[in-house]
């Protein structure tokens, strides 16, 4: 459907090596899945797949059993959490984006003058500090 989730693979990450039914170098270099020779199940054609799973000795830190959690770091403090009822959190380096935006809206709702200008600026700085752009 055109969508994808990507994740950087680092040295030491656990992967599953899977043999390919035929040579795959043309696929990776030319985009064509045409075998360059007749070999099959060759060790040189193994591909790594991130199948997930952590050992019981080293389980996932701060596992969230209640929500879908797309984690950006090992301890789960940065990422996206979504509940079945549609509530979500965008956890960034400066806090939850949804909470910060809600704080801004609440301040705006009570501000009849510019008494909260410094707070608006601080909250805006937090949002800017965690922007990927």
C-alpha positions as CSV (number, residue, x, y, z in Angstrom):
1,X,0.0,0.0,0.0
2,X,3.0,2.4,-0.2
3,X,3.5,2.6,3.6
4,X,6.5,1.4,5.5
5,X,8.0,1.4,9.0
6,X,11.8,1.7,8.9
7,X,14.2,1.0,11.8
8,X,18.0,1.4,11.7
9,X,19.9,-1.8,12.2
10,X,22.9,-1.6,14.4
11,X,25.8,-3.9,15.0
12,X,24.8,-6.5,17.6
13,X,21.1,-6.4,16.8
14,X,19.6,-9.9,16.7
15,X,18.5,-11.0,13.2
16,X,17.4,-14.2,11.5
17,X,19.4,-15.2,8.5
18,X,17.2,-16.7,5.8
19,X,18.5,-18.5,2.7
20,X,17.1,-17.3,-0.6
21,X,15.8,-19.8,-3.2
22,X,18.1,-18.5,-5.8
23,X,20.9,-15.9,-6.3
24,X,19.6,-12.4,-5.5
25,X,22.4,-10.0,-6.5
26,X,20.6,-8.8,-9.6
27,X,17.5,-7.9,-7.5
28,X,19.7,-5.8,-5.1
29,X,21.7,-4.1,-7.8
30,X,19.3,-3.8,-10.8
31,X,15.8,-4.3,-9.2
32,X,15.2,-7.4,-11.3
33,X,14.6,-10.7,-9.7
34,X,16.5,-12.8,-12.3
35,X,19.0,-15.3,-11.0
36,X,22.6,-14.8,-12.2
37,X,23.4,-18.5,-11.9
38,X,21.8,-21.8,-10.9
39,X,22.9,-21.8,-7.3
40,X,20.2,-22.4,-4.6
41,X,20.2,-21.9,-0.9
42,X,23.8,-20.5,-1.0
43,X,25.3,-19.0,2.2
44,X,26.3,-16.0,0.1
45,X,22.6,-15.3,-0.6
46,X,21.5,-15.2,3.0
47,X,19.5,-12.1,4.0
48,X,19.0,-10.7,7.5
49,X,15.5,-10.1,8.9
50,X,14.5,-8.4,12.1
51,X,12.1,-10.9,13.6
52,X,12.0,-9.3,17.0
53,X,11.9,-11.1,20.3
54,X,14.0,-10.4,23.3
55,X,15.5,-13.0,25.6
56,X,14.0,-13.5,29.1
57,X,17.5,-12.5,30.4
58,X,17.2,-9.1,28.6
59,X,13.5,-8.2,28.2
60,X,12.2,-5.0,26.5
61,X,12.5,-2.1,28.9
62,X,9.3,-0.4,30.0
63,X,7.1,-2.7,27.9
64,X,3.6,-1.1,27.4
65,X,1.1,-4.0,27.5
66,X,-1.9,-1.6,27.1
67,X,-1.0,0.3,24.0
68,X,0.6,0.0,20.6
69,X,4.0,1.5,21.0
70,X,6.3,2.5,18.2
71,X,9.6,3.1,20.0
72,X,12.5,5.2,18.8
73,X,14.9,4.3,21.6
74,X,15.7,1.4,23.9
75,X,13.9,2.6,27.0
76,X,10.8,3.6,25.1
77,X,10.8,7.2,26.3
78,X,10.7,8.5,22.7
79,X,8.1,7.3,20.3
80,X,4.4,7.0,19.6
81,X,1.8,5.3,21.8
82,X,-1.8,4.6,20.6
83,X,-4.7,3.1,22.6
84,X,-7.5,1.1,21.2
85,X,-9.9,4.0,21.9
86,X,-7.8,6.4,19.7
87,X,-5.9,8.3,22.4
88,X,-2.3,8.8,21.6
89,X,1.0,10.3,22.8
90,X,3.9,11.6,20.8
91,X,6.8,11.3,23.3
92,X,9.7,13.5,22.3
93,X,12.9,14.7,23.9
94,X,11.0,17.6,25.6
95,X,7.9,15.7,26.6
96,X,4.5,14.6,25.1
97,X,3.7,16.8,22.1
98,X,0.0,16.4,22.7
99,X,0.3,17.5,26.3
100,X,2.4,20.6,25.3
101,X,-0.1,21.6,22.6
102,X,-3.0,21.1,25.1
103,X,-1.2,23.3,27.6
104,X,-0.8,26.0,25.0
105,X,-4.6,25.8,24.2
106,X,-5.5,25.9,27.9
107,X,-3.3,29.0,28.4
108,X,-4.8,30.7,25.3
109,X,-8.3,29.9,26.7
110,X,-7.5,31.8,29.9
111,X,-5.3,34.5,28.6
112,X,-7.1,37.8,28.2
113,X,-3.9,39.8,27.7
114,X,-0.3,38.8,27.3
115,X,0.3,37.6,30.9
116,X,1.3,34.1,29.7
117,X,3.7,35.2,26.9
118,X,6.8,33.7,28.6
119,X,5.0,30.4,29.1
120,X,3.9,30.4,25.4
121,X,7.5,31.0,24.4
122,X,8.8,28.2,26.7
123,X,6.3,25.7,25.3
124,X,7.1,26.7,21.7
125,X,10.8,26.2,22.5
126,X,10.0,22.6,23.7
127,X,8.1,21.9,20.5
128,X,10.8,23.3,18.3
129,X,13.5,21.4,20.2
130,X,12.0,18.0,19.3
131,X,11.1,18.7,15.7
132,X,12.7,16.3,13.2
133,X,12.6,19.0,10.5
